[in-house]
PDB file of C-alpha atoms and ligand atoms in Angstrom:
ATOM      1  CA  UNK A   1       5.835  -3.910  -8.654  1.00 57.00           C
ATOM      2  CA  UNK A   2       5.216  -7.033 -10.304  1.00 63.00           C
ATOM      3  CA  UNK A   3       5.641  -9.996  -8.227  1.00 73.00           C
ATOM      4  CA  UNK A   4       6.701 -13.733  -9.510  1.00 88.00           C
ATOM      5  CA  UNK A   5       6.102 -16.182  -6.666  1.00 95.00           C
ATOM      6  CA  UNK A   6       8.442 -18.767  -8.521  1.00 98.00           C
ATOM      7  CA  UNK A   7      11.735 -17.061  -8.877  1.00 98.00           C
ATOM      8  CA  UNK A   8      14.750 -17.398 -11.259  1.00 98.00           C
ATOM      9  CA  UNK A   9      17.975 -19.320  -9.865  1.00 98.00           C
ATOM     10  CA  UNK A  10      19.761 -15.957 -10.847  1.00 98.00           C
ATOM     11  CA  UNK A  11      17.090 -14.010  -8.592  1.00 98.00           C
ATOM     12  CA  UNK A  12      17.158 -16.729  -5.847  1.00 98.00           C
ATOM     13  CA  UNK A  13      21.255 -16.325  -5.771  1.00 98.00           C
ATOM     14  CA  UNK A  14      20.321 -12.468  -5.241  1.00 98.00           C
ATOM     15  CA  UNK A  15      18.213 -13.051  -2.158  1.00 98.00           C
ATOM     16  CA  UNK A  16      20.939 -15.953  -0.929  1.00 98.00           C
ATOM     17  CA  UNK A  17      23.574 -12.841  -1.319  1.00 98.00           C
ATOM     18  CA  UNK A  18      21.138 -10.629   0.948  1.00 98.00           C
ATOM     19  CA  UNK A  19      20.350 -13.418   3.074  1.00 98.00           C
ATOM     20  CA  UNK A  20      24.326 -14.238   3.485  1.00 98.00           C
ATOM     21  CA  UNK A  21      24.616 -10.586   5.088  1.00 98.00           C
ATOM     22  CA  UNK A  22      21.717 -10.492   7.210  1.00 98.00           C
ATOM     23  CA  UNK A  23      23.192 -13.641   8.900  1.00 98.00           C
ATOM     24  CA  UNK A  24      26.832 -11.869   9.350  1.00 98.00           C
ATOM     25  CA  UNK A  25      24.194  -8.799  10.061  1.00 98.00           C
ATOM     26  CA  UNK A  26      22.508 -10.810  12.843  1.00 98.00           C
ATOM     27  CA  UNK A  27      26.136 -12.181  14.399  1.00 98.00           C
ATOM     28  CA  UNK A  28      27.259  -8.596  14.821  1.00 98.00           C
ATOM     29  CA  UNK A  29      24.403  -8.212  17.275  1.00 98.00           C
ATOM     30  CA  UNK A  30      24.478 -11.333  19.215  1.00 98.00           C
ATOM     31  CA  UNK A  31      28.378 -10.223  19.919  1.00 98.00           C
ATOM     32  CA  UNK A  32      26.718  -7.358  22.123  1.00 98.00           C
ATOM     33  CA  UNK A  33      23.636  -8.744  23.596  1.00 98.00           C
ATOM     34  CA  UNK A  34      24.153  -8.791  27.066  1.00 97.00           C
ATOM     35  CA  UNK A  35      22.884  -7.128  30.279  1.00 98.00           C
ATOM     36  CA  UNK A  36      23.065  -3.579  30.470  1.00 98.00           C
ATOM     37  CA  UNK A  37      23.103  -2.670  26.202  1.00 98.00           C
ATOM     38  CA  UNK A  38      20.160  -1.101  25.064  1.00 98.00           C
ATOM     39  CA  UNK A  39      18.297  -2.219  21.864  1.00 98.00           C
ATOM     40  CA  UNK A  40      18.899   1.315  20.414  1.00 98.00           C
ATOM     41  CA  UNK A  41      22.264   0.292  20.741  1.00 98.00           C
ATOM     42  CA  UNK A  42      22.140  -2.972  19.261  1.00 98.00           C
ATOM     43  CA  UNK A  43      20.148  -1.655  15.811  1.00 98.00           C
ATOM     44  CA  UNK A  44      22.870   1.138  15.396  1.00 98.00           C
ATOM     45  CA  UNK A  45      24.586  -1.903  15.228  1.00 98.00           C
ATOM     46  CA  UNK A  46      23.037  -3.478  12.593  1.00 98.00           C
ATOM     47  CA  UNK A  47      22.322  -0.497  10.642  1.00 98.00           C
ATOM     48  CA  UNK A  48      25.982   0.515   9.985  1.00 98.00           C
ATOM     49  CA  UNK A  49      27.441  -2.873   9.395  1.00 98.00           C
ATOM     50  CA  UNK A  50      24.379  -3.431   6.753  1.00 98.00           C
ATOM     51  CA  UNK A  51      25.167   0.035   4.968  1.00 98.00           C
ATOM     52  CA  UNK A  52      28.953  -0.447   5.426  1.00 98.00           C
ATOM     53  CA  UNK A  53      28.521  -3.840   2.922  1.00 98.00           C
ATOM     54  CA  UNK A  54      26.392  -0.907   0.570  1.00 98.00           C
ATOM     55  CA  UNK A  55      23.257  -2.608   1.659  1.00 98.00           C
ATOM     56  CA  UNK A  56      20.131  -1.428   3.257  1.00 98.00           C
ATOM     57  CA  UNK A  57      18.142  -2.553   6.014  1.00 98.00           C
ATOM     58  CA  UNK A  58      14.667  -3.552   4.816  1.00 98.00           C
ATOM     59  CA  UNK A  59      12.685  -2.572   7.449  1.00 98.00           C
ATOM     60  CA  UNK A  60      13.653   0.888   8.291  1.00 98.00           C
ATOM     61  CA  UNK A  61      11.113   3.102   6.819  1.00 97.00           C
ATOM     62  CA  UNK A  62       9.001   0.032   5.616  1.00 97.00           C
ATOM     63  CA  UNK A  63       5.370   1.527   6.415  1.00 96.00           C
ATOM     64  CA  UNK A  64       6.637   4.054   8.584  1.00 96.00           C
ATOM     65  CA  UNK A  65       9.050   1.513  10.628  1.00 97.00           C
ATOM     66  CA  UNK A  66      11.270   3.628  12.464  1.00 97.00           C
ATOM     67  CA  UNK A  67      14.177   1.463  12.791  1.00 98.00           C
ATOM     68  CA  UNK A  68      16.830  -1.486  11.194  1.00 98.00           C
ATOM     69  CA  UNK A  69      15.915  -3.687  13.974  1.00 98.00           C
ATOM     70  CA  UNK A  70      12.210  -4.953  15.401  1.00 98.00           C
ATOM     71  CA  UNK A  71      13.598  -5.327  18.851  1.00 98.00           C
ATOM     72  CA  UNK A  72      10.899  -7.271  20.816  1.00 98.00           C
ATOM     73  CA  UNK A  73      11.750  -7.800  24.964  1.00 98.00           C
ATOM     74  CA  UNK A  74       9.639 -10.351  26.991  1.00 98.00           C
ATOM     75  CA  UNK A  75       6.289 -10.030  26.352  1.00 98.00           C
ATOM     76  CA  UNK A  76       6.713  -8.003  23.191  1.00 98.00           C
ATOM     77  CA  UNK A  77       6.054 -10.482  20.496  1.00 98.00           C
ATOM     78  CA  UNK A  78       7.426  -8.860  17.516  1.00 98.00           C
ATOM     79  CA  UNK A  79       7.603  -5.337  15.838  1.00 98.00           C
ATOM     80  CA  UNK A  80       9.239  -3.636  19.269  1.00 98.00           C
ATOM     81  CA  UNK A  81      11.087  -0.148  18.237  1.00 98.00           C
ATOM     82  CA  UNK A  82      14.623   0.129  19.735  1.00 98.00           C
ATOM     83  CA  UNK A  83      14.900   2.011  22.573  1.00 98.00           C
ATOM     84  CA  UNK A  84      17.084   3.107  25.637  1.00 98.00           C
ATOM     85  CA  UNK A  85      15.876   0.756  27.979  1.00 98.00           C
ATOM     86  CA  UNK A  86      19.135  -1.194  28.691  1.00 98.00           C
ATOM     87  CA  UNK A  87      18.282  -5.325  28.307  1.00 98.00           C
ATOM     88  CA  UNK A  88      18.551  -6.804  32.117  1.00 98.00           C
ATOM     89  CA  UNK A  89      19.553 -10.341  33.389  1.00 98.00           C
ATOM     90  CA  UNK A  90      16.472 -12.519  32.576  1.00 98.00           C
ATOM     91  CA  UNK A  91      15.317 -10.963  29.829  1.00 98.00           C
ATOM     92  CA  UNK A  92      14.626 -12.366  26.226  1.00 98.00           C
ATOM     93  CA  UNK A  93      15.364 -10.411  22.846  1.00 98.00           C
ATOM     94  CA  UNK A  94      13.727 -11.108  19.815  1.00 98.00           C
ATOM     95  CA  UNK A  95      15.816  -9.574  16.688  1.00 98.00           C
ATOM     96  CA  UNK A  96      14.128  -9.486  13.635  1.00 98.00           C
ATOM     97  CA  UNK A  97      16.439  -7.709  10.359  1.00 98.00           C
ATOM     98  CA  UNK A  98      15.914  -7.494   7.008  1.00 98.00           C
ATOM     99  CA  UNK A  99      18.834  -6.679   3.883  1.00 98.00           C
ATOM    100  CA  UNK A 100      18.041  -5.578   1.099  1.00 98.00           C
ATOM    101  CA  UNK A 101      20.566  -5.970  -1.971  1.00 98.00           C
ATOM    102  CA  UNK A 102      20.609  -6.109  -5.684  1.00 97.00           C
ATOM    103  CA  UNK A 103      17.062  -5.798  -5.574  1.00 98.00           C
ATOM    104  CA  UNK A 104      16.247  -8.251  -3.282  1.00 98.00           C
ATOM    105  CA  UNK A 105      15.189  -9.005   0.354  1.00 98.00           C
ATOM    106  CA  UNK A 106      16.370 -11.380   3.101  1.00 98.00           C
ATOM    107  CA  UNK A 107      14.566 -11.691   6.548  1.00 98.00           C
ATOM    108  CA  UNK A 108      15.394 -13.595   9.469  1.00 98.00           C
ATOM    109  CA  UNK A 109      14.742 -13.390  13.246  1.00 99.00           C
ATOM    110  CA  UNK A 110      16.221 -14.720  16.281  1.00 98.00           C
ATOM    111  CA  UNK A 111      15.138 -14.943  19.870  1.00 98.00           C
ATOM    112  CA  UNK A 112      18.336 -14.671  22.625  1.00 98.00           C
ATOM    113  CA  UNK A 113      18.460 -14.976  26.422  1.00 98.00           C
ATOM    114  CA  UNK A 114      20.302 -12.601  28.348  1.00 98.00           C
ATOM    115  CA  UNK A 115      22.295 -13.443  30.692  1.00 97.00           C
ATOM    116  CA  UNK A 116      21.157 -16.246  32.876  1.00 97.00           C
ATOM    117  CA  UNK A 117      17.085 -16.942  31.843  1.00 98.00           C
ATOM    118  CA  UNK A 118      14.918 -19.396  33.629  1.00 98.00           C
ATOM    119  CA  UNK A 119      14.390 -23.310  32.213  1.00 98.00           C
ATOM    120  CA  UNK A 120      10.912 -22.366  30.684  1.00 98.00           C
ATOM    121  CA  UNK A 121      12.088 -19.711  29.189  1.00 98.00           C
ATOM    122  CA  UNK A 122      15.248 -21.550  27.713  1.00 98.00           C
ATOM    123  CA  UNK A 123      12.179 -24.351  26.313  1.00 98.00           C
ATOM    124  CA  UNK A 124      10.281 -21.973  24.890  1.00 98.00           C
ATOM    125  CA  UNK A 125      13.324 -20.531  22.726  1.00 98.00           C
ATOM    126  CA  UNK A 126      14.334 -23.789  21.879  1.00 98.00           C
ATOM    127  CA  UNK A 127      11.366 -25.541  21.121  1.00 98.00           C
ATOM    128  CA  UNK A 128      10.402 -22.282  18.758  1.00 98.00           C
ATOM    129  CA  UNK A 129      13.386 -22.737  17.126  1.00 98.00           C
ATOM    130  CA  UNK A 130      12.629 -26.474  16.983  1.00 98.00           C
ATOM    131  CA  UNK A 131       9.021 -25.753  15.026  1.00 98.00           C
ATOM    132  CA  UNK A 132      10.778 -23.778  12.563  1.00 98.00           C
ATOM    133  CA  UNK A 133      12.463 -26.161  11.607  1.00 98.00           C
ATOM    134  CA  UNK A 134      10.242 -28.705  11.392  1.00 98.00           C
ATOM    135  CA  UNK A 135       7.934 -26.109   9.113  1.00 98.00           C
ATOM    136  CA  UNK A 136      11.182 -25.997   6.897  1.00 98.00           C
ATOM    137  CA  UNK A 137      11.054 -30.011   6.335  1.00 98.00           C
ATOM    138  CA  UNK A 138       7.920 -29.525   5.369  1.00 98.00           C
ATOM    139  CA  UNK A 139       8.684 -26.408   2.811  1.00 98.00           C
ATOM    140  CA  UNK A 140       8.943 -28.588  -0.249  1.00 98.00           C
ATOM    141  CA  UNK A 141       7.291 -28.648  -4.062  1.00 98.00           C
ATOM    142  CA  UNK A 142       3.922 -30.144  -4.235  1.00 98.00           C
ATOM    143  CA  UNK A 143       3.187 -29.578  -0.235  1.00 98.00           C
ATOM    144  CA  UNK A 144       0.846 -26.616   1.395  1.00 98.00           C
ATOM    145  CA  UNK A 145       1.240 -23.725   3.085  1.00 98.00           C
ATOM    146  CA  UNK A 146      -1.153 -25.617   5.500  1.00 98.00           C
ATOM    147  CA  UNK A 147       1.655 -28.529   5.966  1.00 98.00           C
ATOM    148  CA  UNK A 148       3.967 -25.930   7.468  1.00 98.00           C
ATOM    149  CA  UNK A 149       1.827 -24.210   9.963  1.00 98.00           C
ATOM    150  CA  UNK A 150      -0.007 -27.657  10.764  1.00 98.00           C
ATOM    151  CA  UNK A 151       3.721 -28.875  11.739  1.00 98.00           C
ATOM    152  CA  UNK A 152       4.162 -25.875  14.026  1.00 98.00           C
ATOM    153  CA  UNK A 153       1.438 -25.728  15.294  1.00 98.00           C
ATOM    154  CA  UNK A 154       0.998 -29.115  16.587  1.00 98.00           C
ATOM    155  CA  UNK A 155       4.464 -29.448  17.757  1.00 98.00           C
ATOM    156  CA  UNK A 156       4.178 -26.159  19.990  1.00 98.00           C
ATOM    157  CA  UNK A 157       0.513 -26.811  21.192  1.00 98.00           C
ATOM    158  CA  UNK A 158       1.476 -29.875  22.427  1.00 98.00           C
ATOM    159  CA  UNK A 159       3.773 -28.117  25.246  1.00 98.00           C
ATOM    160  CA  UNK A 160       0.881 -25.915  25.854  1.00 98.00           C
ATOM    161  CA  UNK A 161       1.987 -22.690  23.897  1.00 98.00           C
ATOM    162  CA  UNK A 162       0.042 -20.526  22.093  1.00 98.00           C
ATOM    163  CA  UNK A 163       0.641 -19.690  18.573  1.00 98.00           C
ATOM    164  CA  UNK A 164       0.253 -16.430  17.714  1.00 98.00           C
ATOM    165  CA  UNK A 165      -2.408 -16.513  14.279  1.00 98.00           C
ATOM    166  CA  UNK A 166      -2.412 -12.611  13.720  1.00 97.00           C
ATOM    167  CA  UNK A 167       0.863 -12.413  12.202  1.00 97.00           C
ATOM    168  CA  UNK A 168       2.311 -14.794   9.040  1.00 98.00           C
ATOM    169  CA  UNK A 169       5.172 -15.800   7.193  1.00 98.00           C
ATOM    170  CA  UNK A 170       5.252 -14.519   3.802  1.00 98.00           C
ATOM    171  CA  UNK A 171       6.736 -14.751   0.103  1.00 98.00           C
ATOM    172  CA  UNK A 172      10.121 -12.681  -0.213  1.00 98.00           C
ATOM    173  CA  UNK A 173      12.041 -11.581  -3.090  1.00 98.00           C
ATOM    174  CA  UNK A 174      11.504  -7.522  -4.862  1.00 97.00           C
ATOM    175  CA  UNK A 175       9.091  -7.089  -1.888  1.00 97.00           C
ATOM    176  CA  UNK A 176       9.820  -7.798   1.690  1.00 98.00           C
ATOM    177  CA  UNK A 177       6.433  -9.403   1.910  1.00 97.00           C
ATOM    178  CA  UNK A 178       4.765 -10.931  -1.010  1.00 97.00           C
ATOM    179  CA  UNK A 179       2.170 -13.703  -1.166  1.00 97.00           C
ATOM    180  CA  UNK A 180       2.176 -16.318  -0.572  1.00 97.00           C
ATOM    181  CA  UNK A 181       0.584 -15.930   3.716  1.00 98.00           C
ATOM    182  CA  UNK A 182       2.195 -18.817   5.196  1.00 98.00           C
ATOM    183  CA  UNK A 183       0.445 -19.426   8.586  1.00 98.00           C
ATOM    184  CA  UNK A 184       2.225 -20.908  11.973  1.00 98.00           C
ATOM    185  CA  UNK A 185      -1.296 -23.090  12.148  1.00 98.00           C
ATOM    186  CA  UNK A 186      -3.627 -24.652   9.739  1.00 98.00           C
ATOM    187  CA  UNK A 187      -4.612 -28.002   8.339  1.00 98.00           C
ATOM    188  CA  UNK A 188      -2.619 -30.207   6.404  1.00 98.00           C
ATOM    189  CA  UNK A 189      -2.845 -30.223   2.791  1.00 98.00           C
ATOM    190  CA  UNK A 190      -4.705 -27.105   2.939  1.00 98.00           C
ATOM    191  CA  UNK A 191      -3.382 -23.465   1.698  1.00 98.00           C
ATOM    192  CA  UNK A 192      -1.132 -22.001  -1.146  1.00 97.00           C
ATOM    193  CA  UNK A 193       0.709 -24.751  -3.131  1.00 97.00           C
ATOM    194  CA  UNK A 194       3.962 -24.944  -2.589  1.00 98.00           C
ATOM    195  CA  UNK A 195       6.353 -24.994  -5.715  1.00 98.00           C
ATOM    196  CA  UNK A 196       9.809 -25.325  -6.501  1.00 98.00           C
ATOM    197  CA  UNK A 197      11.539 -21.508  -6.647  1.00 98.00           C
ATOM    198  CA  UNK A 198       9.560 -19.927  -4.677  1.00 98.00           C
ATOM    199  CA  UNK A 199      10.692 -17.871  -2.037  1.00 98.00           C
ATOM    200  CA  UNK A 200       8.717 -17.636   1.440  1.00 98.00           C
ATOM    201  CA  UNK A 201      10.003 -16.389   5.039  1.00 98.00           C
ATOM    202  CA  UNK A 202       8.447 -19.159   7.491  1.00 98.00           C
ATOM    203  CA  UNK A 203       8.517 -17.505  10.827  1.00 98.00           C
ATOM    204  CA  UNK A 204       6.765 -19.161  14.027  1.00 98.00           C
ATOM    205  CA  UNK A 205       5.661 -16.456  17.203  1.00 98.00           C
ATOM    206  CA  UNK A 206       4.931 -19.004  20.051  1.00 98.00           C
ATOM    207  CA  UNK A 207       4.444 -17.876  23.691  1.00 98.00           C
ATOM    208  CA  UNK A 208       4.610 -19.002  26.693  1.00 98.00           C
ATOM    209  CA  UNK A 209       1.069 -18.664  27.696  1.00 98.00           C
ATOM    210  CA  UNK A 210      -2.506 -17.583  25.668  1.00 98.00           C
ATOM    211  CA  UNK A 211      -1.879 -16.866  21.913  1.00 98.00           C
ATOM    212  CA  UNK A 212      -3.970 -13.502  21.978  1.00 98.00           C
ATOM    213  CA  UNK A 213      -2.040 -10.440  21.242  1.00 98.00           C
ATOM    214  CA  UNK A 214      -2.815  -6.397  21.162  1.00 98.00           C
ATOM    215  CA  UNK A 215      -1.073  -3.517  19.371  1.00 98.00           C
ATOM    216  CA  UNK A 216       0.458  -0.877  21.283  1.00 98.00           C
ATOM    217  CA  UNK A 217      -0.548   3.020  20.628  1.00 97.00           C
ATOM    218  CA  UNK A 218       2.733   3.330  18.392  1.00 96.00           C
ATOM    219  CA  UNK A 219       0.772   1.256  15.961  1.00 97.00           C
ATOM    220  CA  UNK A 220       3.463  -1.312  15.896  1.00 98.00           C
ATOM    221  CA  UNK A 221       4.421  -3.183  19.360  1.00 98.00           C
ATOM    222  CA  UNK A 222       2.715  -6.536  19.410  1.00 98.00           C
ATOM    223  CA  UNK A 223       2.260  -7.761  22.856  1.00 98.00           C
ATOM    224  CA  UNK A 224       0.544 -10.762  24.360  1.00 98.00           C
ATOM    225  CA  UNK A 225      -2.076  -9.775  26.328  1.00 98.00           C
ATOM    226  CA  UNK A 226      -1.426 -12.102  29.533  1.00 98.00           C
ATOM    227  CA  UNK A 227       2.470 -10.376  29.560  1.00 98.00           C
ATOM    228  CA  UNK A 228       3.995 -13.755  29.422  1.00 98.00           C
ATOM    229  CA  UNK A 229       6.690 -13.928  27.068  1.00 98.00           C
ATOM    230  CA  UNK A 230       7.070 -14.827  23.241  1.00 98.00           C
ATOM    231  CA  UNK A 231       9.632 -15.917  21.113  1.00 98.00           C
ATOM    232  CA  UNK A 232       9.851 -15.368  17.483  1.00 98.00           C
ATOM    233  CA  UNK A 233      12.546 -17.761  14.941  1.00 98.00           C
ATOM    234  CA  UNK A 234      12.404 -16.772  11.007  1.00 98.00           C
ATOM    235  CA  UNK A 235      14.220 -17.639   8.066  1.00 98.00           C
ATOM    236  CA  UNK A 236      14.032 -17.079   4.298  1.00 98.00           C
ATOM    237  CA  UNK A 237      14.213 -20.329   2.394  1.00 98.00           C
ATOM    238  CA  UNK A 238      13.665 -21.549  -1.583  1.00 98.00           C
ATOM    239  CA  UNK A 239      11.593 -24.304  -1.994  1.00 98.00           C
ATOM    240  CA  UNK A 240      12.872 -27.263  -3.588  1.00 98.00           C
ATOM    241  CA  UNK A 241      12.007 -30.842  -4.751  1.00 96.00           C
ATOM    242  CA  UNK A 242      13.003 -32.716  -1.821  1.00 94.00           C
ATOM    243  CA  UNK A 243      14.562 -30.331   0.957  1.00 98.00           C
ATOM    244  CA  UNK A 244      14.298 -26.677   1.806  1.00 98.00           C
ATOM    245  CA  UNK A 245      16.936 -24.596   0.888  1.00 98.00           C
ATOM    246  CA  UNK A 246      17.606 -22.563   3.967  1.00 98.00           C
ATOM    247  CA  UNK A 247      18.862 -18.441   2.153  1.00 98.00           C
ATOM    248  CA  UNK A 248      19.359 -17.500   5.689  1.00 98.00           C
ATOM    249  CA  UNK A 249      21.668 -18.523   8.221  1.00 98.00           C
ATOM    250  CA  UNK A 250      21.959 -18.601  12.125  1.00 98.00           C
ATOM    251  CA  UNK A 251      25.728 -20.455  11.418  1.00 98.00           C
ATOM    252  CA  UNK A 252      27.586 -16.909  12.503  1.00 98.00           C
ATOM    253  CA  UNK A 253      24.885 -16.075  15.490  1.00 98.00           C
ATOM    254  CA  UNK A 254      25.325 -19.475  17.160  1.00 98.00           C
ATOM    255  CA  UNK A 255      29.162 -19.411  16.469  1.00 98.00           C
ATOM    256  CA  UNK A 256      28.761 -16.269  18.855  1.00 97.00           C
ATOM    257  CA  UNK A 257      26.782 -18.003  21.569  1.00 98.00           C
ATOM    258  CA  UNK A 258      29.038 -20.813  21.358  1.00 97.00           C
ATOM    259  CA  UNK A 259      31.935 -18.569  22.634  1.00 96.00           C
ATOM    260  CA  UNK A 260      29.641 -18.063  25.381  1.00 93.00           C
ATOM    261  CA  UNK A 261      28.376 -21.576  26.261  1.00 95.00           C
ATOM    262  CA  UNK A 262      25.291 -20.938  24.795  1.00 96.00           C
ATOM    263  CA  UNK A 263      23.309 -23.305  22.493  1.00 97.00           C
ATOM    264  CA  UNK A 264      19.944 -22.669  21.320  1.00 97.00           C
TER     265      UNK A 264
HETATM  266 MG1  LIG B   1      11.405 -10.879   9.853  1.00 65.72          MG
HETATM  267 MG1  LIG B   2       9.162 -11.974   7.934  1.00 65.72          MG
END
């Protein structure tokens, strides 16, 4: 399929549209994440409300992906199949969806306690979340690929976290991952230029301890390889002139948490 990294405003409205339902997508999840629900649970979830808005969920069959949700526990850093193991008190979930709509993909992720989790593991989701969005103020026309990851980088090394290098962010639009690689490290001014209408997916994987990760026998399960745990914050945003334009939304998640005394 041909692939323009610059996109129309009429295409960029398409992947807002996806990217509207993946958010209301990603809400309907954090309503049930709690102790005892099991991630197979949680991505039947997902999986009807996306095809009851006659949408599809990206990932689900995307290279052989089993499922509508990567459902990634603990030390699972991203790319975990659902399963019946029911979440416990302590535990971390990241949930990473994709929709695909009108021709076009959205893809976000989101990393929730459950339950009661200790302080650094409240930090670690926090500050993740924090370096994604200071790789989004740097998402602009006439800046790098190697501005964003620099950004993230720096700010998450300097707790001490790793930052996982084997895995990217990546252009979105017709395909759910298109060039440009954008990288969670990297030197500034270094990389893919950056211009105005193009559509990337900036997604920082930082863990808690060394950055070195190993795939499972299912050929999918990223892990760290010290078992402590990762955390994993995406969205889909259009460059612009000045500021990002953030497709995706975690407005309808965090109302959710709210209810719950919960802020991220
Ligand atoms: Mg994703
Ligand atoms: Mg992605």
């Amino acid at each position: 399929m041909k692939v323009n990294l610059v996109k129309t405003e009429a295409e960029i409205e398409l992947i807002r549209q996806s990217s509207l339902l993946l958010g209301k997508t990603h809400a309907e999840v954090a309503k049930h994440i709690r102790p005892g629900v099991t991630t197979r649970q949680l991505d039947k979830i997902a999986e009807d409300f996306i095809r009851s808005h006659n949408a599809l969920p990206s990932f689900k069959g995307y290279g052989g992906f089993p499922a509508t949700l990567c459902t990634s526990v603990n030390e699972v850093v991203v790319h975990g199949f659902p399963n019946d193991i029911p979440l416990k008190e302590g535990d971390i979930v990241s949930i990473d969806c994709g929709v695909y709509m009108n021709g076009y993909h959205g893809d976000s992720a989101y990393t929730y306690p459950v339950g009661e989790i200790s302080e650094d593991l409240m930090n670690l989701l926090k500050r993740t979340k924090q370096s994604l969005y200071f790789g989004i103020e740097k998402a602009v026309h006439g800046k790098r690929t190697g501005d964003i990851g620099h950004v993230v980088q720096s700010y998450s090394e300097s707790f001490g976290y790793g930052v996982v290098r084997d895995l990217v962010g990546h252009g979105v639009g017709k395909n759910l991952h298109e060039k440009p690689d954008v990288p969670n490290y990297g030197r500034k001014g270094t990389g893919h230029k950056l211009e105005s209408g193009m559509t990337i997916a900036i997604e920082p994987m930082i863990t808690l301890g060394k950055r070195h990760i190993d795939i499972d026998n299912d050929g999918w399960t990223i892990r760290t390889i010290d078992g402590k745990a990762a955390a994993h914050y995406e969205h889909t945003v259009a460059i612009r002139k000045d500021k990002a334009e953030i497709l995706t939304t975690f407005e309808f998640i965090e109302e959710e948490l709210k209810k719950h005394g919960i802020v991220i």
